[in-house]
CSV table of C-alpha atoms in Angstrom, one decimal:
chain,number,residue,atom,x,y,z
A,1,ALA,CA,-10.4,-58.6,-14.4
A,2,VAL,CA,-7.2,-57.1,-15.7
A,3,THR,CA,-4.2,-59.4,-15.5
A,4,ASP,CA,-1.5,-56.8,-16.4
A,5,LYS,CA,-0.5,-55.0,-13.2
A,6,ASN,CA,1.3,-52.3,-15.2
A,7,LEU,CA,-2.0,-51.3,-16.8
A,8,VAL,CA,-3.6,-51.0,-13.4
A,9,ALA,CA,-0.7,-48.8,-12.2
A,10,VAL,CA,-1.1,-46.5,-15.3
A,11,ARG,CA,-4.9,-46.3,-14.7
A,12,GLU,CA,-4.3,-45.3,-11.1
A,13,GLN,CA,-1.8,-42.6,-12.1
A,14,LEU,CA,-4.2,-41.3,-14.7
A,15,ALA,CA,-7.0,-41.3,-12.0
A,16,LYS,CA,-4.8,-39.0,-9.8
A,17,ASN,CA,-4.4,-36.6,-12.7
A,18,VAL,CA,-8.1,-36.6,-13.6
A,19,SER,CA,-9.0,-36.1,-9.9
A,20,ALA,CA,-6.8,-33.0,-9.9
A,21,ASP,CA,-8.4,-31.8,-13.2
A,22,PHE,CA,-11.9,-32.2,-11.8
A,23,LYS,CA,-11.0,-30.2,-8.7
A,24,ARG,CA,-9.5,-27.4,-10.8
A,25,ALA,CA,-12.6,-27.4,-13.1
A,26,PHE,CA,-15.0,-27.0,-10.2
A,27,GLU,CA,-12.8,-24.2,-8.8
A,28,LEU,CA,-12.9,-22.3,-12.1
A,29,LEU,CA,-16.6,-22.7,-12.4
A,30,GLN,CA,-17.2,-21.1,-9.0
A,31,TYR,CA,-16.3,-17.8,-10.6
A,32,ALA,CA,-18.3,-18.2,-13.8
A,33,ASN,CA,-21.9,-17.1,-14.4
A,34,LYS,CA,-24.1,-19.9,-13.0
A,35,LYS,CA,-26.8,-19.5,-15.6
A,36,ILE,CA,-24.5,-19.4,-18.6
A,37,THR,CA,-22.4,-22.4,-17.5
A,38,ARG,CA,-25.3,-24.6,-16.4
A,39,PRO,CA,-25.0,-27.1,-19.3
A,40,LEU,CA,-21.2,-27.3,-18.7
A,41,ARG,CA,-21.8,-27.9,-15.0
A,42,PHE,CA,-24.3,-30.7,-15.8
A,43,ILE,CA,-21.8,-32.5,-17.9
A,44,LEU,CA,-19.0,-32.0,-15.4
A,45,HIS,CA,-21.1,-33.4,-12.6
A,46,ILE,CA,-22.2,-36.4,-14.7
A,47,TYR,CA,-18.6,-37.3,-15.7
A,48,LYS,CA,-17.4,-36.7,-12.1
A,49,ARG,CA,-20.1,-39.2,-10.9
A,50,TYR,CA,-18.9,-41.8,-13.5
A,51,PHE,CA,-15.3,-41.2,-12.3
A,52,ASP,CA,-16.3,-41.6,-8.7
A,53,ILE,CA,-18.1,-44.9,-9.4
A,54,MET,CA,-15.0,-46.3,-11.2
A,55,GLN,CA,-12.7,-45.0,-8.5
A,56,ASN,CA,-14.7,-46.7,-5.8
A,57,ARG,CA,-14.8,-50.1,-7.5
A,58,GLY,CA,-11.1,-50.1,-8.3
A,59,TRP,CA,-9.0,-49.5,-11.4
A,60,GLU,CA,-8.3,-53.2,-12.0
A,61,ILE,CA,-11.9,-53.7,-13.1
A,62,MET,CA,-12.4,-52.5,-16.7
A,63,SER,CA,-16.1,-53.3,-17.3
A,64,PRO,CA,-19.1,-53.1,-17.1
A,65,LYS,CA,-19.8,-49.4,-17.8
A,66,PRO,CA,-20.8,-47.6,-14.6
A,67,VAL,CA,-24.5,-46.8,-14.2
A,68,ILE,CA,-25.8,-43.6,-12.6
A,69,GLY,CA,-28.9,-44.3,-10.6
A,70,VAL,CA,-32.1,-42.2,-10.5
A,71,ARG,CA,-31.1,-40.7,-7.1
A,72,ASP,CA,-27.7,-39.7,-8.3
A,73,LYS,CA,-29.3,-38.1,-11.4
A,74,LEU,CA,-31.7,-36.1,-9.2
A,75,ALA,CA,-28.8,-35.1,-6.9
A,76,ILE,CA,-26.9,-33.8,-9.9
A,77,VAL,CA,-29.9,-31.8,-11.1
A,78,SER,CA,-30.3,-30.4,-7.7
A,79,LYS,CA,-26.6,-29.4,-7.4
A,80,VAL,CA,-26.6,-27.7,-10.7
A,81,ILE,CA,-30.0,-25.9,-10.6
A,82,PHE,CA,-29.8,-24.8,-6.9
A,83,ASP,CA,-26.0,-24.5,-6.9
A,84,LYS,CA,-25.3,-26.6,-3.9
């Protein structure tokens, strides 16, 4: 666990910024060609899932690295391929 409370506050502020960036990225991709941007959307969804896992467990915990389960991976594939 992190003992420096300032580091936690900085990570929480960065998380707010990143959350806004993810929202903007998803908005921009709505207007792009779905087939051409498919690899980008895969990557975006994967990193968003990592971010959500870290957000849910709290920013005071620095490790271990989050793990994306099989169900989450299949959900990401479904979202990107079927655009849901």
